[in-house]
Coordinates of N, CA and C in Angstrom, one line a residue:
M30 N 98.1 67.3 -113.2 CA 97.3 68.6 -113.5 C 97.1 68.1 -115.3
A31 N 95.9 68.7 -115.7 CA 95.5 68.4 -116.8 C 96.4 69.4 -118.0
N32 N 96.7 69.1 -119.1 CA 97.2 69.7 -120.0 C 96.2 69.8 -121.2
T33 N 96.9 70.8 -122.1 CA 96.2 71.3 -123.4 C 96.1 69.7 -124.2
Y34 N 96.6 69.4 -124.3 CA 96.5 68.1 -125.1 C 95.4 67.5 -124.2
Q35 N 95.3 66.8 -122.7 CA 94.5 66.0 -122.5 C 93.1 67.0 -122.7
I36 N 92.8 67.9 -122.7 CA 91.6 69.0 -122.6 C 91.1 68.8 -124.0
S37 N 92.0 68.9 -125.0 CA 91.7 69.0 -126.7 C 91.4 67.8 -126.9
N38 N 91.9 66.6 -126.3 CA 91.5 65.0 -126.3 C 90.1 64.8 -126.1
L39 N 89.6 65.2 -124.7 CA 88.3 65.1 -124.3 C 87.5 65.8 -125.2
L40 N 87.8 67.3 -125.3 CA 86.8 68.0 -126.4 C 86.6 67.2 -127.7
E41 N 87.5 66.4 -128.4 CA 87.3 65.7 -129.6 C 86.5 64.5 -129.5
K42 N 86.6 63.7 -128.1 CA 85.6 62.6 -127.8 C 84.1 63.3 -127.8
M43 N 83.9 64.2 -127.1 CA 82.5 65.0 -127.3 C 81.9 65.2 -128.5
T44 N 82.8 65.2 -129.6 CA 81.9 65.3 -130.8 C 81.8 63.8 -131.2
S45 N 82.2 63.0 -130.7 CA 81.8 61.7 -131.4 C 80.2 61.4 -131.5
A46 N 79.9 60.3 -132.4 CA 78.6 60.0 -132.9 C 78.0 59.0 -131.7
D47 N 79.0 58.5 -130.9 CA 78.8 57.5 -129.9 C 78.5 58.3 -128.6
K48 N 77.4 58.4 -128.1 CA 76.7 59.0 -127.1 C 77.2 58.5 -125.6
D49 N 77.7 57.3 -125.6 CA 78.6 56.8 -124.8 C 80.0 57.7 -124.7
Y50 N 80.5 57.7 -125.9 CA 82.0 58.5 -125.6 C 82.0 59.7 -125.2
R51 N 80.6 60.5 -125.5 CA 80.3 61.7 -125.1 C 80.3 62.0 -123.7
F52 N 79.4 60.7 -123.3 CA 79.1 61.0 -121.9 C 80.3 60.6 -121.3
M53 N 81.4 60.2 -121.5 CA 82.7 59.7 -120.9 C 83.4 60.8 -120.7
A54 N 83.5 61.5 -122.2 CA 84.5 62.5 -122.0 C 83.8 63.6 -121.8
T55 N 82.8 64.1 -121.3 CA 81.9 65.3 -120.6 C 82.5 64.8 -119.1
N56 N 82.0 63.6 -118.9 CA 82.6 62.9 -117.2 C 83.8 63.5 -116.4
D57 N 84.5 62.9 -117.5 CA 86.5 63.2 -117.3 C 86.6 64.5 -117.5
L58 N 85.9 65.3 -118.1 CA 86.3 66.9 -118.1 C 85.7 67.6 -116.9
M59 N 84.4 66.9 -116.4 CA 83.5 67.5 -115.1 C 85.1 67.1 -114.1
A60 N 85.6 65.8 -114.1 CA 86.4 65.3 -113.3 C 87.8 66.6 -112.9
E61 N 88.2 66.9 -114.3 CA 89.2 67.5 -114.5 C 89.1 69.0 -114.1
L62 N 87.8 69.7 -114.3 CA 87.4 71.4 -113.7 C 87.5 71.1 -112.5
Q63 N 87.2 70.3 -111.3 CA 87.0 70.0 -110.5 C 88.3 70.2 -109.4
K64 N 89.4 70.0 -110.3 CA 90.4 70.0 -109.5 C 91.4 71.1 -109.5
D65 N 91.8 71.5 -108.6 CA 92.2 72.8 -108.2 C 93.7 73.3 -109.2
S66 N 94.0 72.4 -109.6 CA 95.4 72.2 -110.3 C 95.3 72.9 -111.6
I67 N 94.0 72.4 -112.1 CA 93.7 72.5 -113.6 C 94.0 73.9 -114.3
K68 N 94.7 74.2 -115.3 CA 94.7 75.6 -115.7 C 94.7 75.7 -117.1
L69 N 93.7 76.4 -117.6 CA 93.4 76.5 -118.9 C 93.7 77.5 -119.8
D70 N 94.3 77.7 -121.2 CA 94.9 78.5 -121.6 C 93.9 79.3 -122.1
D71 N 93.8 80.4 -123.1 CA 92.8 81.1 -123.5 C 91.9 80.3 -124.6
E72 N 92.6 79.8 -125.4 CA 92.3 78.8 -126.4 C 91.1 77.5 -126.0
S73 N 91.7 76.9 -125.0 CA 91.1 75.8 -124.3 C 89.6 76.2 -123.7
E74 N 90.0 77.6 -122.8 CA 88.8 78.2 -122.3 C 87.5 78.5 -123.2
R75 N 88.1 79.1 -124.5 CA 87.1 79.5 -125.4 C 86.6 78.0 -126.1
K76 N 87.3 77.2 -126.3 CA 86.8 75.6 -126.7 C 85.9 74.9 -126.1
V77 N 86.3 75.0 -124.5 CA 85.4 74.0 -123.6 C 84.0 75.1 -123.5
V78 N 84.1 76.0 -123.6 CA 82.7 77.1 -123.2 C 82.1 76.6 -124.3
T79 N 82.6 76.6 -125.3 CA 81.8 76.4 -126.9 C 81.2 74.9 -126.7
M80 N 82.2 73.8 -126.4 CA 81.3 72.4 -126.6 C 80.3 72.5 -125.5
L81 N 80.7 72.7 -124.5 CA 79.6 72.9 -123.1 C 78.4 73.0 -123.3
L82 N 78.6 74.6 -124.2 CA 77.0 74.9 -124.6 C 76.7 74.5 -125.8
H83 N 77.3 74.1 -126.6 CA 76.8 73.1 -127.5 C 76.6 71.7 -127.0
L84 N 76.8 71.2 -125.8 CA 76.5 69.8 -125.4 C 75.2 69.9 -124.8
L85 N 74.7 71.2 -124.5 CA 73.1 71.6 -123.6 C 72.2 70.9 -125.0
R86 N 72.6 71.1 -126.3 CA 71.8 70.6 -127.2 C 71.8 69.0 -127.6
D87 N 72.3 68.4 -127.1 CA 72.8 67.1 -127.2 C 71.5 66.4 -127.1
K88 N 71.2 65.3 -128.0 CA 70.3 64.4 -128.2 C 69.9 63.5 -126.9
N89 N 71.1 63.2 -126.5 CA 71.1 62.8 -125.2 C 70.9 63.2 -123.9
G90 N 70.0 62.7 -123.1 CA 69.6 63.8 -121.9 C 70.7 63.6 -121.1
E91 N 71.4 62.5 -120.7 CA 72.3 62.1 -119.9 C 73.6 63.3 -120.0
V92 N 73.8 63.3 -121.4 CA 75.0 64.1 -121.6 C 74.5 65.6 -121.6
Q93 N 73.5 65.9 -121.7 CA 72.7 67.2 -121.5 C 73.5 67.6 -119.9
N94 N 72.6 66.8 -118.9 CA 72.7 67.3 -117.5 C 74.3 67.5 -117.1
L95 N 75.2 66.4 -118.0 CA 76.2 66.3 -116.9 C 77.0 67.7 -117.6
A96 N 76.8 68.1 -118.8 CA 77.1 69.4 -119.6 C 76.8 70.4 -118.5
V97 N 75.4 70.3 -118.0 CA 75.2 71.7 -117.2 C 76.2 71.8 -116.1
K98 N 76.0 70.3 -115.5 CA 76.8 70.1 -114.1 C 78.2 70.7 -114.0
C99 N 78.9 70.7 -115.6 CA 80.2 71.3 -115.5 C 80.3 73.0 -115.5
L100 N 79.0 73.6 -115.8 CA 79.0 74.9 -116.1 C 79.6 75.4 -114.2
G101 N 79.1 74.7 -113.5 CA 79.6 75.2 -111.9 C 80.9 75.4 -111.5
P102 N 81.6 74.4 -112.0 CA 83.1 74.3 -111.7 C 83.6 75.1 -112.9
L103 N 83.5 75.2 -113.9 CA 83.6 75.8 -115.2 C 83.9 77.5 -114.9
V104 N 82.8 78.2 -114.5 CA 82.6 79.3 -113.9 C 83.7 80.0 -113.1
K105 N 84.4 78.9 -112.6 CA 85.8 79.4 -111.3 C 86.8 79.3 -112.0
K106 N 86.8 78.7 -113.5 CA 88.0 78.3 -113.7 C 88.4 79.2 -115.1
V107 N 87.6 79.9 -115.8 CA 87.4 80.6 -116.7 C 87.5 82.1 -116.8
K108 N 88.0 82.9 -117.6 CA 88.1 84.4 -117.5 C 86.6 85.1 -117.7
E109 N 86.6 86.2 -117.1 CA 85.2 86.9 -117.0 C 84.9 87.1 -118.2
Y110 N 85.3 87.3 -119.4 CA 84.4 87.3 -120.8 C 83.7 85.9 -120.9
Q111 N 84.4 84.9 -120.9 CA 84.0 83.5 -121.1 C 82.9 83.2 -120.0
V112 N 82.5 83.6 -119.2 CA 81.3 83.5 -118.1 C 80.2 84.2 -118.6
E113 N 80.7 85.6 -119.0 CA 79.7 86.6 -119.4 C 78.9 85.7 -121.1
Q114 N 79.8 85.1 -121.9 CA 79.4 84.3 -122.9 C 78.5 83.2 -122.5
I115 N 78.9 82.7 -121.3 CA 77.9 81.5 -120.7 C 76.8 82.0 -120.6
V116 N 76.8 83.1 -119.8 CA 75.4 83.4 -119.4 C 74.7 84.3 -120.2
D117 N 75.1 85.2 -121.5 CA 74.3 85.3 -122.5 C 73.8 84.3 -123.3
T118 N 74.4 83.5 -123.7 CA 74.1 82.1 -124.2 C 72.8 81.7 -123.5
L119 N 73.0 81.0 -122.2 CA 71.8 80.7 -121.6 C 70.8 81.7 -121.7
C120 N 70.9 82.7 -121.1 CA 69.7 84.0 -121.4 C 69.0 83.6 -122.8
K121 N 69.9 83.7 -123.9 CA 69.0 83.7 -125.0 C 68.4 82.2 -125.2
N122 N 68.8 81.3 -124.8 CA 68.1 80.2 -124.9 C 67.0 79.9 -124.1
I123 N 66.8 80.7 -123.1 CA 65.8 80.6 -122.0 C 64.8 81.5 -122.7
I124 N 65.0 82.2 -123.3 CA 64.2 83.7 -123.8 C 63.4 83.1 -125.3
S125 N 64.4 83.0 -125.9 CA 64.3 82.6 -127.5 C 63.9 81.3 -128.2
E126 N 64.1 80.5 -127.2 CA 64.2 79.3 -127.6 C 62.7 78.6 -127.8
K127 N 62.5 78.1 -128.7 CA 61.0 77.5 -128.8 C 61.2 75.9 -128.0
A128 N 62.5 75.0 -128.0 CA 62.5 73.7 -127.9 C 62.3 74.1 -126.4
E129 N 61.7 73.6 -125.8 CA 61.1 73.4 -124.1 C 62.3 73.0 -123.4
E130 N 62.7 71.5 -124.1 CA 63.9 71.1 -123.3 C 65.2 71.7 -123.2
L131 N 65.3 72.6 -124.2 CA 66.8 73.4 -124.5 C 66.5 74.2 -123.5
R132 N 65.2 75.1 -123.3 CA 64.7 76.2 -122.2 C 65.3 75.9 -120.8
D133 N 64.9 74.5 -120.3 CA 64.7 74.2 -119.1 C 66.1 74.0 -118.8
I134 N 66.8 73.3 -119.2 CA 68.2 72.9 -119.2 C 69.3 74.0 -119.1
S135 N 68.8 75.0 -119.8 CA 69.5 76.7 -119.8 C 69.4 76.9 -118.7
S136 N 67.8 76.8 -118.1 CA 67.7 77.5 -116.9 C 68.2 76.9 -115.7
I137 N 68.4 75.4 -116.0 CA 69.1 74.7 -114.7 C 70.5 75.3 -114.9
G138 N 71.0 75.4 -116.0 CA 72.8 76.1 -116.0 C 72.5 77.5 -115.6
L139 N 71.8 78.4 -115.7 CA 72.0 79.9 -115.3 C 71.8 79.8 -114.0
K140 N 71.0 78.9 -113.5 CA 71.0 78.8 -111.6 C 72.2 78.1 -111.2
T141 N 72.6 77.4 -112.1 CA 74.0 77.0 -111.4 C 75.1 77.6 -111.4
V142 N 75.4 78.5 -112.6 CA 75.8 79.9 -112.8 C 76.0 80.6 -111.6
I143 N 74.5 80.9 -111.7 CA 74.3 82.1 -110.3 C 74.9 81.6 -109.0
A144 N 74.7 80.5 -108.8 CA 74.8 79.6 -107.4 C 76.3 79.7 -107.3
E145 N 77.5 79.6 -108.5 CA 78.6 79.2 -108.4 C 79.5 80.6 -108.5
L146 N 78.9 81.9 -108.8 CA 79.5 83.2 -109.0 C 80.1 83.5 -107.7
P147 N 81.2 83.9 -107.5 CA 82.0 84.6 -106.5 C 81.4 85.4 -105.7
P148 N 80.8 85.3 -104.6 CA 80.2 86.1 -103.2 C 80.5 87.4 -103.6
N149 N 81.4 87.6 -103.4 CA 82.0 89.4 -103.5 C 81.5 90.2 -104.7
C150 N 81.1 91.4 -104.2 CA 80.6 92.4 -105.0 C 81.8 92.9 -106.2
D151 N 82.5 92.1 -107.0 CA 83.2 92.5 -107.9 C 82.9 92.7 -109.4
A152 N 84.0 93.3 -110.2 CA 83.2 93.9 -111.6 C 82.3 92.9 -112.1
L153 N 83.0 91.5 -111.9 CA 82.6 90.4 -112.9 C 80.7 90.2 -112.5
V154 N 80.9 89.9 -110.9 CA 79.0 89.9 -110.7 C 78.1 90.9 -111.1
V155 N 78.8 92.2 -111.0 CA 77.7 93.4 -111.5 C 77.7 93.5 -112.9
S156 N 78.7 93.0 -113.7 CA 78.5 92.7 -114.8 C 77.1 91.8 -115.5
I157 N 77.5 90.8 -114.5 CA 76.8 89.4 -114.7 C 75.5 89.7 -114.3
C158 N 75.3 90.4 -113.5 CA 73.9 90.6 -112.9 C 73.2 91.2 -113.6
K159 N 73.8 92.5 -114.2 CA 73.4 93.4 -115.2 C 72.8 92.9 -116.3
K160 N 73.7 91.8 -116.9 CA 73.3 91.0 -118.1 C 71.9 90.1 -118.0
I161 N 71.8 89.5 -116.9 CA 71.0 88.8 -116.7 C 69.5 89.4 -116.3
T162 N 69.8 90.8 -115.6 CA 68.8 91.5 -114.8 C 68.0 92.3 -116.0
T163 N 69.1 92.6 -117.4 CA 68.2 93.5 -118.4 C 67.5 92.4 -119.1
R164 N 68.0 91.1 -119.6 CA 67.3 90.1 -120.4 C 65.9 89.9 -119.7
L165 N 66.3 89.5 -118.4 CA 64.9 89.0 -117.5 C 64.0 90.0 -117.5
N166 N 64.3 91.4 -117.3 CA 63.6 92.4 -117.2 C 62.5 92.2 -118.8
A167 N 63.2 92.1 -119.6 CA 62.6 92.3 -120.9 C 62.0 90.9 -121.2
V168 N 62.5 90.2 -120.7 CA 61.0 88.6 -121.0 C 59.9 88.9 -120.4
V169 N 60.0 88.9 -119.1 CA 59.1 89.4 -118.1 C 58.2 90.5 -118.5
A170 N 58.7 91.4 -118.9 CA 57.6 92.5 -119.1 C 56.8 92.1 -120.9
E171 N 57.6 91.4 -121.8 CA 57.3 90.9 -122.7 C 55.7 89.7 -123.1
S172 N 56.1 89.0 -121.9 CA 55.3 87.8 -121.7 C 54.0 88.3 -120.9
A173 N 54.4 88.8 -120.2 CA 53.4 89.0 -119.3 C 51.5 88.6 -119.7
S174 N 51.7 89.4 -120.8 CA 50.0 88.9 -121.6 C 50.0 87.7 -122.5
K175 N 51.0 87.0 -122.3 CA 51.0 85.9 -123.8 C 50.7 84.8 -122.6
Q176 N 49.6 83.8 -122.5 CA 49.7 82.7 -121.8 C 50.5 81.7 -122.2
E177 N 50.8 81.4 -123.5 CA 52.0 80.3 -123.9 C 53.0 80.6 -123.5
E178 N 53.4 81.6 -122.7 CA 55.0 82.2 -122.4 C 54.7 82.0 -120.9
V179 N 53.7 81.5 -120.3 CA 53.9 81.6 -118.7 C 54.7 80.6 -118.5
S180 N 55.4 79.6 -118.9 CA 56.4 78.6 -118.8 C 57.5 79.3 -118.6
I181 N 58.2 80.3 -119.7 CA 59.2 81.4 -119.6 C 59.0 82.2 -118.5
Q182 N 58.0 82.9 -118.1 CA 57.7 83.8 -117.3 C 58.0 83.0 -115.7
L183 N 57.5 81.5 -115.6 CA 57.8 80.8 -114.1 C 59.2 80.7 -113.9
E184 N 60.1 80.7 -115.2 CA 61.5 80.1 -115.3 C 62.6 81.3 -114.6
V185 N 61.9 82.5 -115.5 CA 62.8 83.7 -115.0 C 62.2 84.3 -113.9
L186 N 61.3 84.1 -113.7 CA 61.3 84.5 -112.0 C 61.5 83.9 -110.9
D187 N 62.0 82.5 -111.4 CA 62.7 81.9 -110.4 C 64.1 82.4 -110.4
L188 N 64.3 82.6 -111.6 CA 65.9 83.0 -111.9 C 66.1 84.5 -110.8
F189 N 65.3 85.3 -111.2 CA 65.2 86.5 -110.6 C 65.2 86.4 -108.8
G190 N 64.7 85.7 -108.6 CA 64.5 84.8 -107.0 C 66.0 84.6 -106.8
D191 N 66.6 83.8 -107.5 CA 68.4 83.1 -106.9 C 68.9 84.4 -107.2
L192 N 69.0 85.5 -108.1 CA 69.9 86.4 -108.1 C 69.6 87.1 -107.3
L193 N 68.7 87.5 -106.9 CA 68.2 88.6 -106.0 C 68.6 88.2 -104.5
N194 N 68.6 86.9 -104.1 CA 69.1 86.3 -103.1 C 70.6 85.9 -102.8
R195 N 71.1 85.9 -103.9 CA 72.4 85.7 -103.6 C 73.0 87.3 -103.8
F196 N 72.7 87.9 -104.7 CA 73.4 89.3 -105.2 C 72.7 90.6 -104.8
G197 N 71.9 90.4 -104.1 CA 70.5 91.5 -103.9 C 71.4 93.4 -103.8
A198 N 72.5 93.1 -102.9 CA 73.1 94.0 -102.5 C 73.8 94.7 -103.7
S199 N 74.0 93.7 -104.8 CA 75.1 94.2 -105.7 C 74.1 95.3 -107.0
L200 N 72.8 94.6 -106.6 CA 71.9 95.1 -108.0 C 71.0 96.5 -107.4
L201 N 71.3 96.8 -106.4 CA 70.6 98.2 -105.9 C 70.4 98.8 -106.9
M202 N 71.2 99.3 -107.8 CA 70.7 100.3 -108.8 C 69.8 99.8 -110.0
Y203 N 69.9 98.2 -109.7 CA 68.5 98.1 -110.7 C 67.4 97.6 -110.3
H204 N 67.3 97.8 -108.6 CA 66.1 97.3 -108.2 C 65.0 97.9 -108.5
A205 N 65.0 99.2 -108.9 CA 63.8 99.9 -109.5 C 63.0 99.3 -110.8
S206 N 64.2 98.8 -111.8 CA 64.0 98.0 -112.7 C 63.3 96.9 -112.7
I207 N 64.2 96.2 -111.6 CA 63.5 95.0 -111.2 C 61.7 95.0 -110.9
L208 N 61.6 95.6 -110.2 CA 60.6 95.9 -109.4 C 59.5 96.3 -110.4
E209 N 59.8 97.5 -111.5 CA 58.6 97.7 -112.6 C 58.6 96.5 -113.4
A210 N 59.2 95.2 -113.7 CA 59.1 94.2 -114.2 C 58.2 93.5 -113.2
L211 N 58.5 93.3 -112.2 CA 58.0 92.4 -111.5 C 56.4 92.7 -110.8
L212 N 56.1 93.8 -110.7 CA 54.7 94.2 -110.1 C 53.8 93.9 -110.9
P213 N 53.9 94.4 -112.2 CA 52.7 93.7 -112.9 C 52.2 92.1 -112.8
Q214 N 53.3 91.1 -112.4 CA 53.0 89.9 -112.5 C 52.4 89.6 -111.2
L215 N 51.9 90.3 -110.2 CA 51.2 90.4 -109.0 C 49.7 90.4 -109.3
R216 N 49.2 90.7 -110.9 CA 48.0 90.8 -111.3 C 48.2 89.6 -112.2
S217 N 48.4 88.9 -112.4 CA 48.6 87.5 -113.3 C 47.3 86.8 -112.8
P218 N 46.9 86.0 -114.0 CA 46.0 85.2 -113.5 C 46.3 84.0 -112.9
R219 N 47.4 83.7 -113.2 CA 48.1 82.7 -113.0 C 48.8 82.7 -111.6
L220 N 48.1 81.8 -110.5 CA 48.7 81.3 -109.2 C 50.0 81.7 -108.9
A221 N 50.3 80.5 -109.8 CA 52.3 80.0 -109.5 C 52.8 81.6 -109.9
V222 N 52.7 82.0 -111.0 CA 53.3 83.5 -111.5 C 53.2 84.5 -110.1
R223 N 52.0 84.6 -109.7 CA 51.9 85.6 -108.3 C 52.7 85.1 -107.6
K224 N 52.8 84.1 -107.2 CA 53.5 83.5 -106.1 C 55.2 83.6 -106.2
R225 N 55.8 83.3 -107.3 CA 56.9 83.9 -107.5 C 56.9 84.7 -107.7
A226 N 56.2 86.0 -108.1 CA 56.5 87.2 -108.5 C 56.9 87.9 -106.9
I227 N 55.7 87.0 -105.9 CA 56.1 87.9 -104.4 C 57.3 87.5 -103.7
T228 N 57.7 85.9 -103.9 CA 59.2 85.7 -103.3 C 59.9 86.8 -104.0
S229 N 60.2 86.7 -105.1 CA 61.1 87.2 -105.9 C 61.2 89.0 -105.1
I230 N 60.1 89.4 -105.0 CA 59.9 90.8 -104.4 C 60.4 90.9 -103.0
G231 N 60.1 89.6 -102.2 CA 60.3 89.7 -100.8 C 62.0 89.4 -100.8

């Protein structure tokens, strides 16, 4: 069983200037997170979440990709408010970041989180869905007329599709507002946008 010391040790290595150390430490953390026996205390949870979100901005692509993969098992190990923190940060990155690479990696991260959330309609799922839906609705509505933000639109429409596929039943109260955001996309001059809007509505 991973103890607090081991986790702290890995987190310290993740701050190394050497990308190989960062990669190996993240890889080791991934292995620990996949074990049923791992138990994180509140402080360790906070540090792990903060570090992995930080590593999404790593200069090394392999470290970034590994950090994203860690989010899947992590959301099953941490408390609800930490999952909400992860979702909030990923949404912000997708919506507000000018750096395309960070936007892309955050989008993959959010897809990973959506895929790994527990399927039962508990308070966490509804809360997360509400958070994502509110943010995504806003970006779709705002970016509809801005051609330079088509890539953001496409990412967001993809995420809507994932969210509705997994948790459509939990989102009944948001269906009207989601539809309100999606319907204008059917008039988009971009075929890709129209297709993804149709997929999400379907």
